[in-house]
PDB file of C-alpha atoms in Angstrom:
ATOM      1  CA  MET A  15      15.974  54.530 -16.007  1.00  0.00           C
ATOM      2  CA  ALA A  16      17.822  51.971 -13.939  1.00  0.00           C
ATOM      3  CA  THR A  17      16.789  48.385 -14.332  1.00  0.00           C
ATOM      4  CA  ARG A  18      15.920  46.327 -11.290  1.00  0.00           C
ATOM      5  CA  THR A  19      18.562  43.998  -9.916  1.00  0.00           C
ATOM      6  CA  PRO A  20      17.937  40.242 -10.232  1.00  0.00           C
ATOM      7  CA  ARG A  21      17.370  40.026  -6.464  1.00  0.00           C
ATOM      8  CA  ARG A  22      14.753  42.793  -6.499  1.00  0.00           C
ATOM      9  CA  ALA A  23      13.099  41.184  -9.531  1.00  0.00           C
ATOM     10  CA  ARG A  24      12.892  37.835  -7.747  1.00  0.00           C
ATOM     11  CA  ARG A  25      11.369  39.500  -4.667  1.00  0.00           C
ATOM     12  CA  SER A  26       8.813  41.237  -6.833  1.00  0.00           C
ATOM     13  CA  GLU A  27       7.909  37.968  -8.553  1.00  0.00           C
ATOM     14  CA  THR A  28       7.644  36.225  -5.177  1.00  0.00           C
ATOM     15  CA  ARG A  29       5.287  38.906  -3.854  1.00  0.00           C
ATOM     16  CA  ALA A  30       3.170  38.644  -6.993  1.00  0.00           C
ATOM     17  CA  ALA A  31       3.034  34.845  -6.705  1.00  0.00           C
ATOM     18  CA  LEU A  32       2.031  35.032  -3.044  1.00  0.00           C
ATOM     19  CA  LEU A  33      -0.655  37.573  -3.914  1.00  0.00           C
ATOM     20  CA  PHE A  34      -2.126  35.285  -6.575  1.00  0.00           C
ATOM     21  CA  ILE A  35      -2.169  32.197  -4.340  1.00  0.00           C
ATOM     22  CA  SER A  36      -3.279  34.089  -1.221  1.00  0.00           C
ATOM     23  CA  PRO A  37      -6.967  33.054  -1.607  1.00  0.00           C
ATOM     24  CA  TRP A  38      -5.906  29.405  -1.584  1.00  0.00           C
ATOM     25  CA  LEU A  39      -3.480  29.967   1.295  1.00  0.00           C
ATOM     26  CA  ILE A  40      -6.156  31.672   3.384  1.00  0.00           C
ATOM     27  CA  GLY A  41      -8.641  28.902   2.629  1.00  0.00           C
ATOM     28  CA  PHE A  42      -6.070  26.226   3.468  1.00  0.00           C
ATOM     29  CA  LEU A  43      -5.145  27.862   6.765  1.00  0.00           C
ATOM     30  CA  LEU A  44      -8.753  28.504   7.852  1.00  0.00           C
ATOM     31  CA  PHE A  45     -10.542  25.416   6.532  1.00  0.00           C
ATOM     32  CA  THR A  46      -7.848  22.709   6.524  1.00  0.00           C
ATOM     33  CA  LEU A  47      -4.847  23.371   8.732  1.00  0.00           C
ATOM     34  CA  TYR A  48      -6.673  25.022  11.647  1.00  0.00           C
ATOM     35  CA  PRO A  49      -9.428  22.338  11.820  1.00  0.00           C
ATOM     36  CA  LEU A  50      -6.749  19.639  11.671  1.00  0.00           C
ATOM     37  CA  ILE A  51      -4.785  21.182  14.552  1.00  0.00           C
ATOM     38  CA  TYR A  52      -7.953  21.763  16.569  1.00  0.00           C
ATOM     39  CA  THR A  53      -9.040  18.177  15.934  1.00  0.00           C
ATOM     40  CA  GLY A  54      -5.700  17.037  17.333  1.00  0.00           C
ATOM     41  CA  TYR A  55      -6.352  19.097  20.442  1.00  0.00           C
ATOM     42  CA  LEU A  56      -9.919  17.816  20.866  1.00  0.00           C
ATOM     43  CA  SER A  57      -8.752  14.221  20.445  1.00  0.00           C
ATOM     44  CA  MET A  58      -7.026  14.563  23.815  1.00  0.00           C
ATOM     45  CA  THR A  59     -10.068  15.985  25.585  1.00  0.00           C
ATOM     46  CA  ASP A  60     -13.470  14.928  26.858  1.00  0.00           C
ATOM     47  CA  TYR A  61     -15.772  17.324  25.016  1.00  0.00           C
ATOM     48  CA  ASP A  62     -19.547  17.157  24.572  1.00  0.00           C
ATOM     49  CA  VAL A  63     -20.147  20.573  22.887  1.00  0.00           C
ATOM     50  CA  ILE A  64     -22.172  21.775  25.894  1.00  0.00           C
ATOM     51  CA  ASN A  65     -19.348  21.868  28.439  1.00  0.00           C
ATOM     52  CA  ASP A  66     -15.787  23.095  27.990  1.00  0.00           C
ATOM     53  CA  PRO A  67     -13.205  20.532  26.793  1.00  0.00           C
ATOM     54  CA  HIS A  68     -11.584  18.586  29.619  1.00  0.00           C
ATOM     55  CA  PHE A  69      -8.053  17.337  28.944  1.00  0.00           C
ATOM     56  CA  VAL A  70      -7.752  13.520  29.252  1.00  0.00           C
ATOM     57  CA  GLY A  71      -4.475  12.870  27.441  1.00  0.00           C
ATOM     58  CA  MET A  72      -4.353   9.649  25.397  1.00  0.00           C
ATOM     59  CA  GLU A  73      -7.489   8.170  26.968  1.00  0.00           C
ATOM     60  CA  ASN A  74      -9.546   8.497  23.787  1.00  0.00           C
ATOM     61  CA  PHE A  75      -6.933   6.613  21.765  1.00  0.00           C
ATOM     62  CA  GLN A  76      -6.774   3.865  24.392  1.00  0.00           C
ATOM     63  CA  THR A  77     -10.551   3.527  24.230  1.00  0.00           C
ATOM     64  CA  LEU A  78     -10.360   3.430  20.457  1.00  0.00           C
ATOM     65  CA  LEU A  79      -7.990   0.452  20.521  1.00  0.00           C
ATOM     66  CA  HIS A  80     -10.460  -1.599  22.577  1.00  0.00           C
ATOM     67  CA  ASP A  81     -13.654  -0.522  20.798  1.00  0.00           C
ATOM     68  CA  ASP A  82     -15.138  -3.473  18.879  1.00  0.00           C
ATOM     69  CA  LYS A  83     -17.219  -1.113  16.748  1.00  0.00           C
ATOM     70  CA  VAL A  84     -14.052   0.564  15.482  1.00  0.00           C
ATOM     71  CA  ALA A  85     -12.686  -2.790  14.313  1.00  0.00           C
ATOM     72  CA  LEU A  86     -16.022  -3.613  12.657  1.00  0.00           C
ATOM     73  CA  ALA A  87     -16.256  -0.236  10.930  1.00  0.00           C
ATOM     74  CA  LEU A  88     -12.650  -0.454   9.694  1.00  0.00           C
ATOM     75  CA  ARG A  89     -13.216  -3.954   8.351  1.00  0.00           C
ATOM     76  CA  ASN A  90     -16.386  -2.906   6.524  1.00  0.00           C
ATOM     77  CA  THR A  91     -14.642   0.161   5.095  1.00  0.00           C
ATOM     78  CA  PHE A  92     -11.600  -1.789   3.895  1.00  0.00           C
ATOM     79  CA  LEU A  93     -13.777  -4.451   2.247  1.00  0.00           C
ATOM     80  CA  PHE A  94     -15.892  -1.808   0.530  1.00  0.00           C
ATOM     81  CA  THR A  95     -12.761  -0.012  -0.681  1.00  0.00           C
ATOM     82  CA  VAL A  96     -11.173  -3.210  -2.018  1.00  0.00           C
ATOM     83  CA  MET A  97     -14.356  -4.030  -3.938  1.00  0.00           C
ATOM     84  CA  SER A  98     -15.446  -0.592  -5.127  1.00  0.00           C
ATOM     85  CA  VAL A  99     -12.191   1.004  -6.300  1.00  0.00           C
ATOM     86  CA  PRO A 100     -11.207  -1.710  -8.847  1.00  0.00           C
ATOM     87  CA  ALA A 101     -14.834  -1.939 -10.011  1.00  0.00           C
ATOM     88  CA  LYS A 102     -14.982   1.810 -10.605  1.00  0.00           C
ATOM     89  CA  LEU A 103     -11.678   1.836 -12.486  1.00  0.00           C
ATOM     90  CA  VAL A 104     -12.649  -1.075 -14.743  1.00  0.00           C
ATOM     91  CA  VAL A 105     -16.131   0.258 -15.528  1.00  0.00           C
ATOM     92  CA  SER A 106     -14.808   3.794 -16.099  1.00  0.00           C
ATOM     93  CA  PHE A 107     -12.090   2.512 -18.426  1.00  0.00           C
ATOM     94  CA  LEU A 108     -14.495   0.375 -20.482  1.00  0.00           C
ATOM     95  CA  LEU A 109     -16.996   3.225 -20.812  1.00  0.00           C
ATOM     96  CA  ALA A 110     -14.205   5.622 -21.807  1.00  0.00           C
ATOM     97  CA  LEU A 111     -13.080   3.182 -24.503  1.00  0.00           C
ATOM     98  CA  LEU A 112     -16.633   3.071 -25.860  1.00  0.00           C
ATOM     99  CA  LEU A 113     -16.944   6.852 -25.801  1.00  0.00           C
ATOM    100  CA  ASN A 114     -13.618   7.178 -27.598  1.00  0.00           C
ATOM    101  CA  ARG A 115     -15.177   5.315 -30.520  1.00  0.00           C
ATOM    102  CA  ALA A 116     -18.570   7.033 -30.377  1.00  0.00           C
ATOM    103  CA  GLY A 117     -17.805   9.501 -33.169  1.00  0.00           C
ATOM    104  CA  ARG A 118     -20.244  12.371 -33.556  1.00  0.00           C
ATOM    105  CA  MET A 119     -22.465  11.110 -30.737  1.00  0.00           C
ATOM    106  CA  SER A 120     -19.676  11.301 -28.166  1.00  0.00           C
ATOM    107  CA  GLY A 121     -20.879  14.683 -26.879  1.00  0.00           C
ATOM    108  CA  PHE A 122     -24.340  13.307 -26.108  1.00  0.00           C
ATOM    109  CA  PHE A 123     -22.976  10.194 -24.400  1.00  0.00           C
ATOM    110  CA  ARG A 124     -20.477  12.230 -22.361  1.00  0.00           C
ATOM    111  CA  THR A 125     -23.367  14.235 -20.984  1.00  0.00           C
ATOM    112  CA  ALA A 126     -25.476  11.118 -20.415  1.00  0.00           C
ATOM    113  CA  PHE A 127     -22.695   9.368 -18.486  1.00  0.00           C
ATOM    114  CA  PHE A 128     -21.867  12.440 -16.422  1.00  0.00           C
ATOM    115  CA  LEU A 129     -25.420  13.433 -15.432  1.00  0.00           C
ATOM    116  CA  PRO A 130     -25.772  10.722 -12.721  1.00  0.00           C
ATOM    117  CA  LYS A 131     -22.773  12.330 -10.994  1.00  0.00           C
ATOM    118  CA  MET A 132     -25.035  15.303 -10.328  1.00  0.00           C
ATOM    119  CA  THR A 133     -27.483  13.119  -8.397  1.00  0.00           C
ATOM    120  CA  PRO A 134     -27.487  14.046  -4.678  1.00  0.00           C
ATOM    121  CA  PRO A 135     -25.912  11.267  -2.575  1.00  0.00           C
ATOM    122  CA  VAL A 136     -29.040  11.100  -0.400  1.00  0.00           C
ATOM    123  CA  ALA A 137     -31.123  10.331  -3.491  1.00  0.00           C
ATOM    124  CA  ILE A 138     -28.670   7.559  -4.412  1.00  0.00           C
ATOM    125  CA  GLY A 139     -29.171   6.014  -0.971  1.00  0.00           C
ATOM    126  CA  VAL A 140     -32.951   6.026  -1.452  1.00  0.00           C
ATOM    127  CA  LEU A 141     -32.515   4.692  -4.983  1.00  0.00           C
ATOM    128  CA  LEU A 142     -30.458   1.823  -3.576  1.00  0.00           C
ATOM    129  CA  LEU A 143     -33.387   0.704  -1.435  1.00  0.00           C
ATOM    130  CA  LEU A 144     -35.765   0.915  -4.398  1.00  0.00           C
ATOM    131  CA  LEU A 145     -33.543  -0.979  -6.826  1.00  0.00           C
ATOM    132  CA  PHE A 146     -32.125  -3.615  -4.472  1.00  0.00           C
ATOM    133  CA  ASN A 147     -35.170  -4.389  -2.339  1.00  0.00           C
ATOM    134  CA  GLY A 148     -35.194  -8.182  -1.969  1.00  0.00           C
ATOM    135  CA  GLN A 149     -38.951  -8.526  -2.507  1.00  0.00           C
ATOM    136  CA  SER A 150     -39.943  -5.819  -4.983  1.00  0.00           C
ATOM    137  CA  GLY A 151     -36.688  -4.279  -6.220  1.00  0.00           C
ATOM    138  CA  LEU A 152     -36.039  -3.751  -9.918  1.00  0.00           C
ATOM    139  CA  VAL A 153     -32.744  -5.674  -9.861  1.00  0.00           C
ATOM    140  CA  ASN A 154     -34.320  -8.866  -8.516  1.00  0.00           C
ATOM    141  CA  SER A 155     -37.278  -8.434 -10.865  1.00  0.00           C
ATOM    142  CA  VAL A 156     -34.921  -8.394 -13.857  1.00  0.00           C
ATOM    143  CA  LEU A 157     -32.980 -11.373 -12.503  1.00  0.00           C
ATOM    144  CA  GLY A 158     -36.261 -13.251 -12.025  1.00  0.00           C
ATOM    145  CA  ARG A 159     -37.055 -12.905 -15.724  1.00  0.00           C
ATOM    146  CA  PHE A 160     -33.963 -14.972 -16.426  1.00  0.00           C
ATOM    147  CA  GLY A 161     -34.852 -17.582 -13.833  1.00  0.00           C
ATOM    148  CA  ILE A 162     -32.364 -16.273 -11.270  1.00  0.00           C
ATOM    149  CA  GLU A 163     -33.468 -15.805  -7.693  1.00  0.00           C
ATOM    150  CA  GLY A 164     -31.942 -12.560  -6.497  1.00  0.00           C
ATOM    151  CA  PRO A 165     -30.474 -12.269  -3.019  1.00  0.00           C
ATOM    152  CA  ALA A 166     -31.758 -10.115  -0.167  1.00  0.00           C
ATOM    153  CA  TRP A 167     -29.458  -7.220  -0.986  1.00  0.00           C
ATOM    154  CA  THR A 168     -30.524  -4.959   1.871  1.00  0.00           C
ATOM    155  CA  THR A 169     -31.048  -7.492   4.664  1.00  0.00           C
ATOM    156  CA  ASP A 170     -28.465 -10.219   4.080  1.00  0.00           C
ATOM    157  CA  PRO A 171     -25.099  -9.039   5.535  1.00  0.00           C
ATOM    158  CA  THR A 172     -23.280 -10.954   2.793  1.00  0.00           C
ATOM    159  CA  TRP A 173     -24.897  -8.853   0.064  1.00  0.00           C
ATOM    160  CA  VAL A 174     -25.086  -5.426   1.707  1.00  0.00           C
ATOM    161  CA  LYS A 175     -21.617  -4.279   0.589  1.00  0.00           C
ATOM    162  CA  PRO A 176     -21.875  -5.705  -2.971  1.00  0.00           C
ATOM    163  CA  GLY A 177     -25.119  -3.758  -3.338  1.00  0.00           C
ATOM    164  CA  LEU A 178     -23.414  -0.579  -2.140  1.00  0.00           C
ATOM    165  CA  VAL A 179     -20.535  -1.207  -4.547  1.00  0.00           C
ATOM    166  CA  MET A 180     -22.904  -1.555  -7.493  1.00  0.00           C
ATOM    167  CA  MET A 181     -24.684   1.646  -6.498  1.00  0.00           C
ATOM    168  CA  SER A 182     -21.310   3.426  -6.301  1.00  0.00           C
ATOM    169  CA  LEU A 183     -20.915   2.736 -10.034  1.00  0.00           C
ATOM    170  CA  TRP A 184     -23.827   5.125 -10.586  1.00  0.00           C
ATOM    171  CA  THR A 185     -21.452   8.088 -10.283  1.00  0.00           C
ATOM    172  CA  VAL A 186     -18.449   7.031 -12.388  1.00  0.00           C
ATOM    173  CA  GLY A 187     -19.210   9.724 -14.961  1.00  0.00           C
ATOM    174  CA  ALA A 188     -16.445  12.084 -13.812  1.00  0.00           C
ATOM    175  CA  SER A 189     -13.876   9.267 -13.975  1.00  0.00           C
ATOM    176  CA  VAL A 190     -15.070   8.382 -17.470  1.00  0.00           C
ATOM    177  CA  ILE A 191     -14.529  11.953 -18.662  1.00  0.00           C
ATOM    178  CA  ILE A 192     -11.015  12.050 -17.167  1.00  0.00           C
ATOM    179  CA  LEU A 193     -10.056   8.764 -18.828  1.00  0.00           C
ATOM    180  CA  LEU A 194     -11.622   9.846 -22.110  1.00  0.00           C
ATOM    181  CA  ALA A 195      -9.440  12.971 -22.118  1.00  0.00           C
ATOM    182  CA  ALA A 196      -6.402  10.777 -21.412  1.00  0.00           C
ATOM    183  CA  LEU A 197      -7.322   8.387 -24.227  1.00  0.00           C
ATOM    184  CA  ARG A 198      -7.585  11.217 -26.740  1.00  0.00           C
ATOM    185  CA  ASN A 199      -4.080  12.365 -25.812  1.00  0.00           C
ATOM    186  CA  VAL A 200      -2.525   9.033 -26.786  1.00  0.00           C
ATOM    187  CA  PRO A 201      -0.552   9.610 -30.022  1.00  0.00           C
ATOM    188  CA  GLN A 202      -2.146   7.844 -32.988  1.00  0.00           C
ATOM    189  CA  GLU A 203       1.330   7.006 -34.282  1.00  0.00           C
ATOM    190  CA  LEU A 204       1.758   4.467 -31.478  1.00  0.00           C
ATOM    191  CA  TYR A 205      -1.342   2.570 -32.602  1.00  0.00           C
ATOM    192  CA  ASP A 206      -0.208   2.708 -36.211  1.00  0.00           C
ATOM    193  CA  ALA A 207       3.172   1.271 -35.274  1.00  0.00           C
ATOM    194  CA  ALA A 208       1.531  -1.465 -33.201  1.00  0.00           C
ATOM    195  CA  ARG A 209      -0.750  -2.436 -36.088  1.00  0.00           C
ATOM    196  CA  VAL A 210       2.231  -2.598 -38.444  1.00  0.00           C
ATOM    197  CA  ASP A 211       3.845  -4.999 -35.988  1.00  0.00           C
ATOM    198  CA  GLY A 212       0.738  -7.174 -36.109  1.00  0.00           C
ATOM    199  CA  ALA A 213      -0.627  -6.335 -32.648  1.00  0.00           C
ATOM    200  CA  SER A 214      -4.289  -7.149 -32.107  1.00  0.00           C
ATOM    201  CA  ARG A 215      -6.693  -4.616 -30.635  1.00  0.00           C
ATOM    202  CA  LEU A 216      -6.385  -6.291 -27.240  1.00  0.00           C
ATOM    203  CA  ARG A 217      -2.581  -6.126 -27.319  1.00  0.00           C
ATOM    204  CA  GLN A 218      -2.755  -2.479 -28.393  1.00  0.00           C
ATOM    205  CA  THR A 219      -4.940  -1.765 -25.374  1.00  0.00           C
ATOM    206  CA  ILE A 220      -2.582  -3.576 -22.995  1.00  0.00           C
ATOM    207  CA  HIS A 221       0.749  -2.379 -24.362  1.00  0.00           C
ATOM    208  CA  VAL A 222      -0.140   1.073 -25.721  1.00  0.00           C
ATOM    209  CA  THR A 223      -3.333   2.420 -24.191  1.00  0.00           C
ATOM    210  CA  LEU A 224      -2.865   1.387 -20.565  1.00  0.00           C
ATOM    211  CA  PRO A 225       0.748   2.623 -20.233  1.00  0.00           C
ATOM    212  CA  MET A 226      -0.075   5.926 -21.906  1.00  0.00           C
ATOM    213  CA  ILE A 227      -3.052   6.659 -19.612  1.00  0.00           C
ATOM    214  CA  SER A 228      -1.435   5.185 -16.491  1.00  0.00           C
ATOM    215  CA  GLY A 229      -1.057   8.663 -14.986  1.00  0.00           C
ATOM    216  CA  ALA A 230      -4.812   9.267 -15.156  1.00  0.00           C
ATOM    217  CA  LEU A 231      -5.511   5.764 -13.831  1.00  0.00           C
ATOM    218  CA  PHE A 232      -3.172   6.350 -10.899  1.00  0.00           C
ATOM    219  CA  PHE A 233      -4.848   9.661 -10.112  1.00  0.00           C
ATOM    220  CA  LEU A 234      -8.262   7.984 -10.079  1.00  0.00           C
ATOM    221  CA  LEU A 235      -6.904   5.118  -7.971  1.00  0.00           C
ATOM    222  CA  VAL A 236      -5.781   7.536  -5.262  1.00  0.00           C
ATOM    223  CA  VAL A 237      -8.872   9.759  -5.403  1.00  0.00           C
ATOM    224  CA  ASP A 238     -11.334   6.850  -5.458  1.00  0.00           C
ATOM    225  CA  THR A 239      -9.530   5.152  -2.572  1.00  0.00           C
ATOM    226  CA  ILE A 240      -9.726   8.289  -0.433  1.00  0.00           C
ATOM    227  CA  ALA A 241     -13.414   8.708  -1.326  1.00  0.00           C
ATOM    228  CA  ALA A 242     -14.141   5.059  -0.477  1.00  0.00           C
ATOM    229  CA  PHE A 243     -12.541   5.410   2.958  1.00  0.00           C
ATOM    230  CA  GLN A 244     -14.775   8.423   3.575  1.00  0.00           C
ATOM    231  CA  SER A 245     -17.988   6.796   2.285  1.00  0.00           C
ATOM    232  CA  PHE A 246     -20.918   7.997   4.324  1.00  0.00           C
ATOM    233  CA  THR A 247     -24.031   9.508   2.767  1.00  0.00           C
ATOM    234  CA  GLU A 248     -25.389   6.675   0.604  1.00  0.00           C
ATOM    235  CA  ALA A 249     -24.914   3.965   3.238  1.00  0.00           C
ATOM    236  CA  TYR A 250     -26.186   6.188   6.041  1.00  0.00           C
ATOM    237  CA  THR A 251     -29.294   7.166   4.093  1.00  0.00           C
ATOM    238  CA  ALA A 252     -30.088   3.586   3.119  1.00  0.00           C
ATOM    239  CA  TYR A 253     -29.331   1.749   6.354  1.00  0.00           C
ATOM    240  CA  PHE A 254     -29.313   4.256   9.212  1.00  0.00           C
ATOM    241  CA  GLY A 255     -31.562   7.098   8.123  1.00  0.00           C
ATOM    242  CA  SER A 256     -34.494   5.058   6.862  1.00  0.00           C
ATOM    243  CA  GLY A 257     -36.012   4.372  10.267  1.00  0.00           C
ATOM    244  CA  ASN A 258     -36.360   0.693   9.393  1.00  0.00           C
ATOM    245  CA  SER A 259     -34.724  -1.475  12.049  1.00  0.00           C
ATOM    246  CA  THR A 260     -34.942  -4.632   9.935  1.00  0.00           C
ATOM    247  CA  TYR A 261     -31.969  -3.612   7.797  1.00  0.00           C
ATOM    248  CA  SER A 262     -28.605  -5.166   8.587  1.00  0.00           C
ATOM    249  CA  ASN A 263     -26.902  -2.066   9.946  1.00  0.00           C
ATOM    250  CA  ASP A 264     -23.700  -3.735  11.126  1.00  0.00           C
ATOM    251  CA  ALA A 265     -22.758  -4.812   7.594  1.00  0.00           C
ATOM    252  CA  ALA A 266     -23.105  -1.196   6.409  1.00  0.00           C
ATOM    253  CA  LEU A 267     -21.422   0.444   9.398  1.00  0.00           C
ATOM    254  CA  PHE A 268     -18.616   2.316   7.670  1.00  0.00           C
ATOM    255  CA  TYR A 269     -15.953   4.182   9.596  1.00  0.00           C
ATOM    256  CA  ALA A 270     -17.282   7.638   8.696  1.00  0.00           C
ATOM    257  CA  ILE A 271     -20.754   6.607   9.864  1.00  0.00           C
ATOM    258  CA  TYR A 272     -19.461   5.446  13.240  1.00  0.00           C
ATOM    259  CA  LEU A 273     -17.465   8.679  13.552  1.00  0.00           C
ATOM    260  CA  PHE A 274     -20.632  10.675  12.800  1.00  0.00           C
ATOM    261  CA  GLN A 275     -22.616   8.705  15.380  1.00  0.00           C
ATOM    262  CA  GLN A 276     -20.032   9.373  18.082  1.00  0.00           C
ATOM    263  CA  ALA A 277     -19.787  13.068  17.227  1.00  0.00           C
ATOM    264  CA  PHE A 278     -23.402  14.060  16.622  1.00  0.00           C
ATOM    265  CA  GLY A 279     -25.381  11.149  18.036  1.00  0.00           C
ATOM    266  CA  PHE A 280     -23.660  10.783  21.405  1.00  0.00           C
ATOM    267  CA  LEU A 281     -21.812  14.154  21.457  1.00  0.00           C
ATOM    268  CA  HIS A 282     -18.493  12.408  22.112  1.00  0.00           C
ATOM    269  CA  MET A 283     -16.586  15.069  20.191  1.00  0.00           C
ATOM    270  CA  GLY A 284     -13.231  14.226  21.760  1.00  0.00           C
ATOM    271  CA  TYR A 285     -13.555  10.556  20.903  1.00  0.00           C
ATOM    272  CA  ALA A 286     -14.828  11.400  17.406  1.00  0.00           C
ATOM    273  CA  SER A 287     -11.769  13.622  16.903  1.00  0.00           C
ATOM    274  CA  ALA A 288      -9.528  10.689  17.804  1.00  0.00           C
ATOM    275  CA  LEU A 289     -11.408   8.577  15.264  1.00  0.00           C
ATOM    276  CA  ALA A 290     -10.947  11.300  12.650  1.00  0.00           C
ATOM    277  CA  LEU A 291      -7.206  11.446  13.268  1.00  0.00           C
ATOM    278  CA  LEU A 292      -6.942   7.674  12.923  1.00  0.00           C
ATOM    279  CA  LEU A 293      -8.758   7.839   9.586  1.00  0.00           C
ATOM    280  CA  PHE A 294      -6.440  10.641   8.463  1.00  0.00           C
ATOM    281  CA  VAL A 295      -3.376   8.547   9.320  1.00  0.00           C
ATOM    282  CA  ILE A 296      -4.786   5.441   7.604  1.00  0.00           C
ATOM    283  CA  ILE A 297      -5.508   7.367   4.398  1.00  0.00           C
ATOM    284  CA  MET A 298      -2.016   8.877   4.438  1.00  0.00           C
ATOM    285  CA  ILE A 299      -0.410   5.444   4.868  1.00  0.00           C
ATOM    286  CA  VAL A 300      -2.540   3.814   2.170  1.00  0.00           C
ATOM    287  CA  THR A 301      -1.819   6.671  -0.242  1.00  0.00           C
ATOM    288  CA  ALA A 302       1.929   6.457   0.463  1.00  0.00           C
ATOM    289  CA  VAL A 303       1.845   2.700  -0.185  1.00  0.00           C
ATOM    290  CA  GLN A 304      -0.035   3.249  -3.447  1.00  0.00           C
ATOM    291  CA  VAL A 305       2.518   5.830  -4.580  1.00  0.00           C
ATOM    292  CA  ARG A 306       5.402   3.520  -3.692  1.00  0.00           C
ATOM    293  CA  LEU A 307       3.979   0.365  -5.267  1.00  0.00           C
ATOM    294  CA  THR A 308       2.593   1.899  -8.459  1.00  0.00           C
ATOM    295  CA  LYS A 309       5.448   4.299  -9.212  1.00  0.00           C
ATOM    296  CA  ARG A 310       7.159   1.858 -11.545  1.00  0.00           C
ATOM    297  CA  PHE A 311       3.915   1.273 -13.488  1.00  0.00           C
ATOM    298  CA  VAL A 312       3.043   4.926 -14.077  1.00  0.00           C
ATOM    299  CA  PHE A 313       4.348   6.523 -17.259  1.00  0.00           C
ATOM    300  CA  TYR A 314       4.370  10.271 -17.799  1.00  0.00           C
ATOM    301  CA  GLU A 315       4.866  11.741 -21.241  1.00  0.00           C
ATOM    302  CA  GLY A 316       8.357  13.145 -21.584  1.00  0.00           C
ATOM    303  CA  GLU A 317       9.979  10.607 -19.261  1.00  0.00           C
ATOM    304  CA  GLN A 318      12.911   8.617 -20.512  1.00  0.00           C
ATOM    305  CA  THR A 319      12.042   4.950 -21.004  1.00  0.00           C
TER     306      THR A 319
END
């Protein structure tokens, strides 16, 4: 029986590989690439869902540049991202360190920390109003027991975003599990060598732990940044879906919320598509900058140092 030539073998392997990844390829083409291309087309049209799209060229993008609400929404989104992403990383890292030393109870605590991640985002938005209500909220009630007068979290524009940031920490459970897995992959020999050299626990964390889990931290940095730029449900539920006009909506007007309002509130689908493309470009640029700036700080096992 003749053996297959190397070229025929490579073709066979290629066909097999394409067959295995075909479900992903089909999903990518139908649910990612096609919507992206169609969004690009709609961004150059005047489309209200009811009537056929009418081509207007770059008019939507020109309107976008002079829309004060776009500038406000971008500013709110950037501020929220700058506050929430570092807070999530720090809290996730500290909780992962605690879990790494939990011993036999680590399984229970892993479940306990992860369960809030399963909470529906709409419920988190409602929970935000219950916890951070300036008059009867639990947070201000606890602060009052220590003689601290809590701020008006939901009505004072200065405190709206800090309140949203603190509520975003409710769902750090997945990040904690990822960092915990990274921590348990750090070779114990490195800690032993550091202790022999007289390094304190803090110096071990800085010079051993952080470099060895930098890959996981970088992954979470990128993912959390993208998620923060797309923040929608919690803020919308708390400040736009409550039916209470006394809330400071402008301080919570995130970019995704304004995009949603234009698309489904005013049926400006063409303009909303232009907004979506701008968000896509911003996320790509921010991610590229993160990759470029943090590349030198990320260590992957097996790299030459």
